[in-house]
Amino acid sequence: MNKMQVKIEEARAKGKVGLIPFLPAGFPNREQFWKEMEELDAAGASVIEIGMPFSDPVADGPVVEKASLKCLEDGINLTWILTELKKRKGQFKAALLLMGYLNPVYQYGLDKFGADCEAAGVSGLIIADMPLEESQFVKDAVEPHNVALVPLIGLNTTKERMRLYADGAQGFCYFVSVLGTTGQRESLPARIKEKLAEAKEVFDIPVALGFGIKHPDQLKEFGGLMDAAVFGSALISHIESGHSSDSFMEPWK
Amino acid sequence: MKKGYFGDFGGQFIPELLMPPLIELEEAMKTILPTEEFQTRFTNMLKENVGRPSAITYCPNLSKDLGLDLWLKREDLNHSGAHKINNTLGQGLLAKMMGKDVLLAETGAGMHGVATTVAAAMLDMKAVIYMGATDVVRQAPNVGRMRLMGAEIVAVESGTKTLKDAINAALRRWLSDQETTHYCFGTAAGPHPFPTLVREFQQIISKEAREQFMARNDGNLPDVVVACVGGGSNAIGMFHNFVPDESVKIVGVEAAGTGEPGCYSSAPIDHGTDGVLHGMMSKLLQTEDGQIEPSHSIAPGLDYPGVGPEHAHLDAIGRVDYTTINDAQAINAFKTLSRREGIIPALESSHAVAYAIENREKLQGKSVLVCLSGRGDKDLGILDQIL
């Protein structure tokens, strides 16, 4: 069983929702990024999503885009991310996942990427601009290295497509809560419940809810329909305003 | 399961949340496009509103100067001033018949934005146009036209503030508004089915040009067919019906920017490598790390770091020769065609005209048919700053 699934199910066994924070690699700067990673890990994150910065992040809202572009300006690239992770392999209790867009991964070389992820202790991968139809060649390259390609589905994904995504899926399923980009929202669409129920029925791995999540109170009405929560923009804004990851995680503990 | 490939290029590299509207669009192409109702309405709009068929024009003075027979396919004579209207009316009508009421578009030079706004007005739809903040300044006359015709203009301040960022922002808007909105993609690029859909609406350029040229030249085909290539919609339209004609040399002209070392060009086929952007696997200007490079051309409509996947394929199989023209050569062509024939070409189209001028020695005695994709009134502001 993939480490991401193990960690989320550990949280569930304690009656908790799995916590999946997202931070762009190298944010807010190279040194502090690792301090934030350590705090997120110590605060009980099940999976930590590390963003691979890309110049044209079409699925991201303004907060993640701005943070990612800043990381690019600071020279963050996949070589840095994987090299630094390799140095710290085994230091994190949480499972590690890389999230980004296909082109940087494609240029890095898919086979090398899979092998280097394994060497760096990365358990999962999300490619935001790669639907089911285009995913096989990436899956073939990373799965032999025990890196799961996490399916990303949403409110407009039919049950039929969910089934295709679920076939052989590992780790967890990422359910996008809104038709839109990443970023905090005051309220979430009412349709989520019905679609989450469908996803829970189709996937036999944990289902995580992400996009627009900023506080645990938002999740109360989804009890039993989700296993984990993903939060990125709210965490980035919190760090940008001078606070620590640890204090952000406090209400989630 | 993979769809929409031209050889190794194309595909659907977009977030899962955009797959349903793309599947819906693909379905509409199969069920609505072939109907008599669509075809009749579309043909009538092209005739009555666009002014099709557009002329082909022989250029006697420039032909004499250059020692070749120069012909122009006059997309600049279309209503709204460029080839873009063929595509926007087609997509607009399709969207209307799909039950959408908003046309969303990105634009660089502004011509696609204007054409989308025209289509929206004609079809009683709303137009929402995304444009890089830099291009809003560079193409002020077109911004004015769009506003006059009722479009909502969104100036995009992120990234390089040009076409690629306008596309990113428009894709984000489409994510949210997909139920009511059709993304009227402006060029033969992007995720499947856009490259095929746009070619379907633009191939009328070469259908007409081929028939018109043969009618004027005793049934003979031109020796050379030329078009400028940004995303590549006028070019794919101009090339499509000549591709099977083996005797016809086909030339695509990319923008070399200033031509100076270190300048970001807009020539991904000549200077780029394989990669994924805006939903397609194609040729891109990018760093070794896969970050997209900013592009540069004096012609805003060519200022794009990618190219439609069918062009990447036509290059890979050697059917089309892709070459480059720089800003100075394009400006020279802009002035030359204006003075010698009384036709002011768009800066984009000037790159294609410049090919004939710069290569006149090897084209001696040949017939050269150039797609004049748009008119240059919109570019006088840019030229005022330079000349």
XYZ file of C-alpha atoms in Angstrom:
640
model
C 0.000 0.000 0.000
C 1.300 3.441 -0.927
C 2.605 5.507 2.006
C 0.093 8.305 1.261
C -2.808 5.908 1.797
C -1.182 4.467 4.924
C -0.794 7.915 6.501
C -4.342 9.047 5.663
C -5.760 5.818 7.051
C -3.678 6.253 10.218
C -5.415 9.603 10.745
C -8.806 8.039 10.058
C -8.104 5.319 12.619
C -7.692 8.085 15.185
C -11.011 9.595 14.135
C -9.344 12.461 12.318
C -9.318 13.812 8.792
C -5.991 13.361 6.997
C -4.203 16.701 6.569
C -2.555 17.547 3.249
C -0.843 20.953 3.230
C 0.554 22.362 -0.026
C 3.608 24.598 -0.335
C 5.519 25.543 -3.482
C 9.090 24.243 -3.291
C 11.412 26.959 -2.060
C 8.649 29.122 -0.573
C 8.995 31.637 1.009
C 12.734 31.153 0.453
C 15.097 28.196 0.163
C 16.049 27.980 3.841
C 12.687 28.730 5.415
C 10.960 26.223 3.144
C 12.599 23.325 4.993
C 11.669 24.846 8.349
C 8.037 25.036 7.192
C 8.228 21.436 5.977
C 9.476 20.334 9.394
C 6.699 22.235 11.162
C 4.008 20.785 8.897
C 5.408 17.326 9.484
C 5.592 17.782 13.245
C 2.042 19.192 13.284
C 0.714 15.908 11.958
C 0.435 16.313 8.188
C -0.458 12.993 6.564
C 0.869 14.001 3.165
C 2.829 17.132 2.267
C 2.281 18.388 -1.269
C 5.333 20.126 -2.660
C 4.603 22.400 -5.611
C 6.891 22.192 -8.624
C 6.870 25.801 -9.860
C 5.821 26.401 -13.477
C 5.723 29.609 -15.489
C 2.151 29.064 -16.738
C 0.082 27.460 -13.957
C -3.402 27.529 -15.518
C -5.132 25.597 -12.731
C -3.872 27.893 -9.991
C -5.364 31.018 -8.531
C -3.444 34.238 -7.827
C -1.954 33.235 -4.448
C -0.338 29.997 -5.644
C 0.648 31.557 -8.979
C 2.418 34.476 -7.317
C 4.221 32.206 -4.855
C 5.284 29.814 -7.622
C 6.587 32.582 -9.870
C 8.592 33.966 -6.951
C 10.160 30.525 -6.455
C 11.043 30.411 -10.151
C 12.718 33.805 -9.852
C 14.745 32.342 -6.983
C 15.966 29.615 -9.321
C 13.976 26.696 -7.924
C 13.829 23.776 -10.325
C 13.233 20.039 -10.208
C 16.928 19.274 -9.795
C 17.042 21.397 -6.634
C 13.833 19.902 -5.268
C 14.838 16.278 -5.794
C 18.446 16.771 -4.697
C 17.440 18.503 -1.465
C 14.739 15.933 -0.735
C 17.229 13.129 -1.260
C 19.491 14.668 1.400
C 16.555 14.612 3.825
C 15.171 11.189 2.922
C 13.662 9.486 5.958
C 13.397 12.716 7.969
C 9.683 13.236 7.346
C 6.944 11.153 8.938
C 4.451 12.451 6.371
C 4.266 11.011 2.879
C 5.629 13.382 0.233
C 3.919 14.253 -3.021
C 5.047 16.490 -5.881
C 2.395 18.576 -7.612
C 2.786 20.645 -10.746
C 2.466 20.738 -14.506
C 3.690 18.326 -17.119
C 6.251 20.336 -19.063
C 8.980 20.658 -16.406
C 8.624 16.945 -15.601
C 8.690 16.054 -19.305
C 11.851 18.098 -19.868
C 13.497 16.536 -16.808
C 12.956 13.135 -18.432
C 10.200 10.842 -17.202
C 12.347 7.808 -16.416
C 14.940 9.877 -14.570
C 12.123 11.673 -12.758
C 10.601 8.406 -11.532
C 13.960 7.086 -10.335
C 14.930 10.358 -8.651
C 11.548 10.593 -6.899
C 12.094 7.131 -5.477
C 15.600 8.072 -4.345
C 14.195 11.217 -2.714
C 11.412 9.400 -0.873
C 8.553 10.847 -2.919
C 5.421 8.687 -2.876
C 3.068 10.548 -5.176
C 2.657 12.836 -8.132
C -0.113 15.154 -9.297
C 0.055 16.699 -12.755
C -2.605 19.386 -12.999
C -2.679 19.572 -16.807
C -2.861 15.876 -17.542
C -6.280 14.232 -17.721
C -6.854 10.508 -17.928
C -6.501 10.458 -21.716
C -2.865 11.586 -21.608
C -1.715 9.993 -18.375
C -0.564 6.514 -19.326
C 2.987 7.373 -20.396
C 3.626 9.176 -17.121
C 2.056 6.363 -15.105
C 4.247 3.824 -16.886
C 7.342 5.841 -16.020
C 6.715 6.532 -12.327
C 4.762 3.578 -10.948
C 7.665 1.112 -11.241
C 9.419 3.493 -8.813
C 6.572 3.281 -6.286
C 5.364 6.767 -7.140
C 1.566 6.872 -7.438
C -0.074 9.142 -9.989
C -2.874 10.684 -7.930
C -6.153 11.175 -9.835
C -7.595 14.693 -9.822
C -11.362 14.801 -10.328
C -14.105 17.350 -9.792
C -17.739 18.383 -9.705
C -18.153 17.820 -13.442
C -16.426 14.434 -13.608
C -18.963 11.781 -14.565
C -19.211 8.558 -12.615
C -18.043 6.733 -15.714
C -14.839 8.797 -15.854
C -14.381 8.349 -12.100
C -14.419 4.585 -12.655
C -11.717 4.884 -15.317
C -9.595 7.000 -12.972
C -10.207 4.546 -10.116
C -8.937 1.565 -12.067
C -5.530 0.834 -10.542
C -5.391 4.169 -8.695
C -3.104 4.333 -5.661
C -2.519 6.729 -2.779
C -5.632 8.859 -2.678
C -8.095 10.563 -4.984
C -7.986 14.367 -5.054
C -11.487 15.820 -5.353
C -11.523 19.451 -6.522
C -14.290 21.256 -4.660
C -15.010 24.001 -7.188
C -15.157 24.609 -10.906
C -12.252 27.002 -10.875
C -8.704 27.537 -9.756
C -6.987 27.002 -6.431
C -7.714 29.590 -3.769
C -9.752 30.252 -0.656
C -13.520 30.574 -0.879
C -16.031 31.647 1.724
C -18.421 28.847 0.848
C -18.290 25.640 -1.116
C -20.839 24.513 -3.740
C -23.815 22.499 -2.462
C -23.285 19.857 -5.153
C -20.101 18.680 -3.463
C -21.893 16.251 -1.156
C -23.569 14.326 -3.941
C -20.381 14.109 -6.015
C -18.229 13.206 -3.023
C -20.628 10.364 -2.303
C -20.151 9.156 -5.873
C -16.390 9.346 -5.519
C -16.474 7.448 -2.225
C -18.510 4.731 -3.917
C -16.164 4.442 -6.902
C -12.716 4.738 -5.289
C -11.420 2.172 -2.839
C -8.589 4.504 -1.825
C -9.072 7.589 0.402
C -10.784 10.660 -1.059
C -9.299 14.084 -0.276
C -11.150 17.369 -0.721
C -9.137 20.348 -1.963
C -9.327 23.861 -3.522
C -10.986 26.589 -1.484
C -10.368 25.041 1.940
C -9.130 27.398 4.650
C -10.553 26.228 7.956
C -11.662 22.904 9.493
C -15.157 24.304 10.160
C -15.786 24.162 6.392
C -15.499 20.390 6.493
C -18.054 19.622 9.187
C -20.878 19.044 6.726
C -18.786 16.583 4.704
C -18.115 14.175 7.568
C -17.974 10.603 6.325
C -17.791 11.705 2.686
C -14.085 12.544 2.676
C -10.934 11.199 4.264
C -8.506 14.092 3.935
C -8.360 17.842 3.296
C -5.902 19.710 1.061
C -5.071 23.363 1.766
C -2.590 25.579 -0.057
C -3.536 29.208 -0.660
C -4.634 29.772 2.938
C -1.353 28.342 4.222
C 0.706 30.427 1.788
C -1.129 33.616 2.820
C -0.601 32.730 6.474
C 3.161 32.333 5.970
C 3.336 35.474 3.810
C 1.847 37.471 6.642
C 4.693 36.401 8.899
C 3.086 33.507 10.747
C 4.329 29.961 11.111
C 3.068 26.739 9.572
C 2.701 25.401 13.069
C 0.175 28.079 14.062
C -1.752 27.472 10.840
C -2.002 23.778 11.643
C -3.187 24.384 15.210
C -6.982 24.414 14.560
C -6.638 21.281 12.443
C -4.980 19.204 15.144
C -7.916 6.723 -25.865
C -5.609 9.600 -26.848
C -7.225 11.978 -29.297
C -6.376 14.856 -31.553
C -2.823 14.063 -32.574
C -0.959 15.147 -35.681
C 1.899 12.660 -35.637
C 3.566 13.203 -32.269
C 1.928 16.585 -31.647
C -1.439 17.667 -30.259
C -3.443 15.968 -27.524
C -5.428 17.276 -24.575
C -3.082 18.426 -21.817
C -5.524 20.347 -19.658
C -6.997 19.997 -16.162
C -9.612 17.239 -15.815
C -12.180 19.934 -15.059
C -11.897 21.155 -18.652
C -12.423 17.731 -20.190
C -16.239 17.828 -20.011
C -16.546 21.048 -22.054
C -13.976 19.737 -24.548
C -15.902 16.482 -24.900
C -19.116 18.499 -25.299
C -17.458 20.578 -28.028
C -16.161 17.509 -29.823
C -19.639 16.038 -29.742
C -21.108 19.264 -31.149
C -18.602 19.149 -33.997
C -19.959 15.728 -34.924
C -23.652 16.465 -34.503
C -24.108 20.173 -35.314
C -21.392 21.100 -37.844
C -22.575 18.737 -40.603
C -26.237 19.773 -40.369
C -27.828 21.690 -43.197
C -28.974 24.357 -40.749
C -25.424 25.064 -39.550
C -23.864 24.934 -42.996
C -26.501 27.181 -44.565
C -26.370 29.773 -41.802
C -22.556 29.758 -41.748
C -22.216 30.067 -45.516
C -24.709 32.931 -45.571
C -22.893 34.780 -42.788
C -19.566 34.421 -44.611
C -21.128 35.783 -47.777
C -23.294 38.551 -46.363
C -21.333 39.684 -43.334
C -17.705 38.814 -44.006
C -17.652 39.474 -47.732
C -16.461 36.066 -48.853
C -15.115 35.005 -51.196
C -12.221 37.371 -50.510
C -10.318 38.473 -53.598
C -6.954 37.354 -54.800
C -4.927 40.287 -56.045
C -2.045 40.357 -58.506
C 0.645 42.873 -57.518
C 1.986 44.255 -60.826
C 4.445 46.805 -59.438
C 6.022 44.660 -56.781
C 6.106 41.679 -59.150
C 8.116 43.774 -61.598
C 10.428 45.054 -58.861
C 11.109 41.563 -57.531
C 11.167 39.568 -60.769
C 8.427 37.171 -59.732
C 4.630 36.958 -59.908
C 3.289 38.075 -56.530
C -0.325 37.268 -55.669
C -2.113 38.060 -52.432
C -5.044 36.223 -50.862
C -6.913 39.177 -49.411
C -8.111 38.169 -45.948
C -7.467 41.821 -45.040
C -10.641 42.656 -46.969
C -12.794 40.607 -44.619
C -15.172 42.432 -42.299
C -13.228 43.313 -39.122
C -9.976 43.277 -41.048
C -8.489 39.789 -40.838
C -8.944 36.072 -41.345
C -9.991 35.736 -37.697
C -13.669 36.348 -38.511
C -13.944 33.019 -40.407
C -13.206 31.169 -37.190
C -15.153 33.311 -34.747
C -18.359 33.219 -36.765
C -17.995 29.454 -37.099
C -17.318 28.884 -33.413
C -19.867 31.512 -32.395
C -22.639 29.885 -34.406
C -21.650 26.458 -33.115
C -21.707 27.733 -29.527
C -25.076 29.407 -30.039
C -26.499 26.165 -31.384
C -24.993 24.380 -28.365
C -27.010 26.687 -26.124
C -24.139 28.860 -24.823
C -24.651 32.600 -24.429
C -21.135 33.926 -23.790
C -18.130 33.917 -26.132
C -14.862 34.030 -24.205
C -11.664 34.786 -26.091
C -8.035 35.701 -25.679
C -6.347 38.070 -28.066
C -2.848 39.307 -28.830
C -3.062 41.754 -31.726
C -6.680 42.370 -30.903
C -7.945 41.074 -34.239
C -9.305 37.872 -32.756
C -10.903 39.888 -29.968
C -12.553 42.200 -32.467
C -13.707 39.266 -34.588
C -15.101 37.473 -31.534
C -16.923 40.640 -30.482
C -18.410 40.974 -33.972
C -19.583 37.363 -33.863
C -21.066 37.830 -30.411
C -22.932 40.968 -31.482
C -24.263 39.296 -34.631
C -25.393 36.228 -32.720
C -26.813 38.167 -29.740
C -24.221 36.773 -27.331
C -21.938 38.414 -24.779
C -18.211 38.768 -25.551
C -15.586 38.560 -22.796
C -12.090 39.272 -24.095
C -8.838 38.599 -22.228
C -5.827 40.572 -23.397
C -2.339 40.993 -21.986
C -1.928 44.433 -20.412
C 1.012 45.158 -22.737
C -1.110 44.343 -25.776
C -3.963 46.525 -24.491
C -1.574 49.454 -24.850
C 0.037 48.286 -28.109
C -3.299 47.686 -29.848
C -5.415 50.533 -28.491
C -7.530 50.992 -31.674
C -8.733 47.399 -31.470
C -9.509 47.764 -27.763
C -11.641 50.769 -28.645
C -13.489 48.811 -31.337
C -14.185 45.934 -28.964
C -15.532 48.245 -26.279
C -17.717 50.051 -28.822
C -19.246 46.745 -29.889
C -19.997 45.796 -26.300
C -17.201 43.496 -25.209
C -16.014 43.190 -21.634
C -12.219 43.605 -21.810
C -10.075 42.012 -19.113
C -6.468 43.306 -19.082
C -4.184 40.529 -17.828
C -1.413 41.792 -15.567
C 0.289 38.475 -14.779
C 3.424 36.965 -16.355
C 4.664 38.632 -19.533
C 1.324 40.462 -19.964
C 1.016 39.230 -23.552
C -0.872 36.547 -25.445
C 0.289 33.498 -23.517
C -0.829 35.035 -20.234
C -4.137 36.053 -21.775
C -4.634 32.393 -22.749
C -3.806 31.240 -19.194
C -6.303 33.702 -17.746
C -9.013 32.836 -20.259
C -8.576 29.120 -19.540
C -9.041 29.891 -15.824
C -12.237 31.810 -16.577
C -13.502 28.918 -18.696
C -12.908 26.543 -15.792
C -15.433 28.519 -13.760
C -17.942 29.487 -16.433
C -17.998 26.414 -18.661
C -21.730 25.821 -18.423
C -22.735 29.114 -20.049
C -19.569 30.000 -21.907
C -17.817 28.827 -25.035
C -14.084 29.449 -25.202
C -13.680 30.761 -28.735
C -10.030 29.801 -29.130
C -8.324 32.112 -31.585
C -5.768 29.985 -33.321
C -5.156 26.459 -34.544
C -3.499 25.531 -31.266
C -4.612 24.466 -27.784
C -6.174 21.183 -26.729
C -8.073 18.932 -29.119
C -10.534 19.640 -30.734
C -9.494 23.309 -31.195
C -6.673 22.770 -33.733
C -9.023 20.729 -35.917
C -12.040 23.003 -35.372
C -10.123 26.176 -36.211
C -8.605 24.565 -39.308
C -12.086 23.501 -40.392
C -13.236 27.125 -40.340
C -10.036 28.584 -41.832
C -9.459 26.104 -44.641
C -11.861 28.158 -46.755
C -8.864 30.458 -47.366
C -6.982 27.847 -49.385
C -10.152 26.405 -50.900
C -10.951 29.780 -52.427
C -7.348 30.751 -53.158
C -6.633 27.499 -54.978
C -9.714 27.861 -57.211
C -9.137 31.581 -57.801
C -5.465 31.179 -58.664
C -6.122 28.349 -61.102
C -8.951 30.324 -62.749
C -6.560 33.239 -63.328
C -3.590 31.096 -64.422
C -4.901 28.633 -67.023
C -5.486 25.905 -64.484
C -1.938 26.065 -63.090
C -1.123 25.964 -59.403
C 1.171 28.532 -57.757
C 4.832 27.560 -57.359
C 5.012 28.800 -53.794
C 2.369 29.417 -51.095
C 3.375 31.555 -48.104
C 1.772 32.524 -44.789
C 2.956 33.941 -41.482
C 2.841 31.643 -38.458
C 2.146 32.706 -34.899
C -0.247 30.179 -33.414
C -0.802 29.384 -37.058
C -4.486 29.738 -37.949
C -4.213 31.795 -41.139
C -1.337 29.575 -42.197
C -3.123 26.283 -41.601
C -6.107 27.717 -43.486
C -3.874 28.816 -46.346
C -1.913 25.563 -46.488
C -4.611 22.951 -45.997
C -5.908 22.530 -49.532
C -2.429 22.854 -51.050
C -0.843 20.144 -48.896
C -1.796 17.337 -51.326
C -0.331 19.320 -54.286
C 3.221 18.020 -54.360
C 4.371 20.602 -56.896
C 3.517 23.472 -54.555
C 6.256 24.562 -52.174
C 4.662 25.676 -48.918
C 6.431 28.152 -46.643
C 5.518 29.163 -43.098
C 7.143 32.349 -41.812
C 7.795 32.716 -38.095
C 8.845 35.945 -36.404
C 12.540 36.240 -35.545
C 11.953 39.275 -33.332
C 14.729 41.851 -33.499
C 17.013 39.213 -34.980
C 19.710 40.207 -32.505
C 21.464 37.660 -30.280
C 19.589 37.292 -26.994
C 16.277 38.499 -28.395
C 13.351 36.311 -27.531
C 11.935 35.456 -30.939
C 8.477 34.120 -31.671
C 9.810 31.202 -33.690
C 9.199 27.944 -31.817
C 9.539 25.737 -34.886
C 12.899 27.269 -35.797
C 14.251 27.814 -32.284
C 12.065 25.696 -29.967
C 11.864 22.182 -28.614
C 9.070 19.691 -27.956
C 6.957 20.411 -24.898
C 3.509 20.909 -23.397
C 1.705 24.231 -23.048
C -1.913 25.377 -23.320
C -3.265 21.896 -23.762
C -0.991 20.683 -26.538
C 2.253 18.878 -27.171
C 4.025 21.049 -29.705
C 7.154 23.097 -30.335
C 7.798 25.693 -27.629
C 10.256 28.373 -26.668
C 11.381 27.124 -23.281
C 14.296 26.774 -20.887
C 16.044 23.463 -20.229
C 13.914 23.242 -17.069
C 10.699 23.406 -19.080
C 9.745 26.957 -18.131
C 8.135 28.882 -20.968
C 10.299 31.682 -22.381
C 8.787 35.048 -23.154
C 8.511 35.674 -26.890
C 9.006 38.847 -28.886
C 7.789 40.124 -32.211
C 6.902 43.577 -33.397
C 3.696 41.916 -34.609
C 1.561 41.230 -31.527
C -0.370 38.494 -33.316
C 2.834 36.474 -33.758
C 4.084 37.124 -30.223
C 3.508 33.627 -28.842
C 6.031 31.045 -27.590
C 4.146 28.055 -29.026
C 2.654 26.974 -32.334
C -0.292 24.856 -33.401
C 0.468 21.119 -33.353
C -0.355 20.531 -37.016
C 2.426 22.954 -37.969
C 4.874 21.079 -35.748
C 3.823 17.927 -37.594
C 4.044 19.464 -41.072
C 7.562 20.551 -40.162
C 8.468 17.111 -38.813
C 7.371 15.365 -42.018
C 9.037 18.011 -44.182
C 5.908 19.066 -46.079
C 6.195 22.727 -45.114
C 9.397 24.785 -44.956
C 9.380 27.010 -41.883
C 11.666 30.005 -41.897
C 11.980 33.320 -40.096
C 11.707 37.031 -40.843
C 12.827 39.659 -38.343
C 11.150 42.882 -37.213
C 13.164 45.128 -39.568
C 12.465 42.945 -42.602
C 8.748 42.922 -41.745
C 8.680 46.722 -41.399
C 10.376 47.028 -44.767
C 7.697 44.796 -46.306
C 4.984 46.817 -44.538
C 6.279 50.001 -46.146
C 7.066 48.447 -49.505
C 3.652 46.879 -50.077
C 1.969 50.077 -48.904
C 3.931 52.283 -51.298
C 4.084 50.005 -54.323
C 0.551 48.568 -54.295
C -1.513 50.810 -52.005
C -2.179 47.942 -49.619
C -1.287 48.372 -45.940
C -0.658 44.892 -44.536
C -0.850 43.909 -40.888
C 2.588 43.577 -39.302
C 1.848 39.870 -38.969
C 1.147 39.475 -42.699
C 4.161 41.695 -43.461
C 6.339 38.803 -42.319
C 4.895 36.658 -45.122
C 5.270 39.421 -47.706
C 8.848 39.939 -46.509
C 9.636 36.324 -47.379
C 9.024 37.111 -51.072
C 11.116 40.282 -50.874
C 14.035 38.759 -48.972
C 14.122 35.614 -51.145
C 13.530 37.289 -54.496
C 16.732 35.946 -56.030
C 15.790 32.317 -55.622
C 12.162 33.016 -56.516
C 12.912 34.609 -59.901
C 10.171 33.826 -62.432
C 8.061 31.904 -59.946
C 4.462 32.518 -58.942
C 4.210 33.259 -55.228
C 0.840 33.329 -53.487
C 0.944 35.041 -50.092
C -1.826 35.012 -47.514
C -2.400 38.618 -46.541
C -4.029 37.636 -43.284
C -4.977 41.110 -42.068
C -4.796 44.836 -42.655
C -2.348 47.170 -40.999
C -4.428 50.111 -39.809
C -4.214 48.692 -36.293
C -0.406 48.837 -36.444
C 0.044 52.491 -37.357
C 0.570 53.379 -33.695
C 3.448 50.904 -33.426
C 4.949 52.183 -36.661
C 4.606 55.822 -35.575
C 6.908 55.058 -32.674
C 9.509 53.452 -34.927
C 9.484 55.307 -38.238
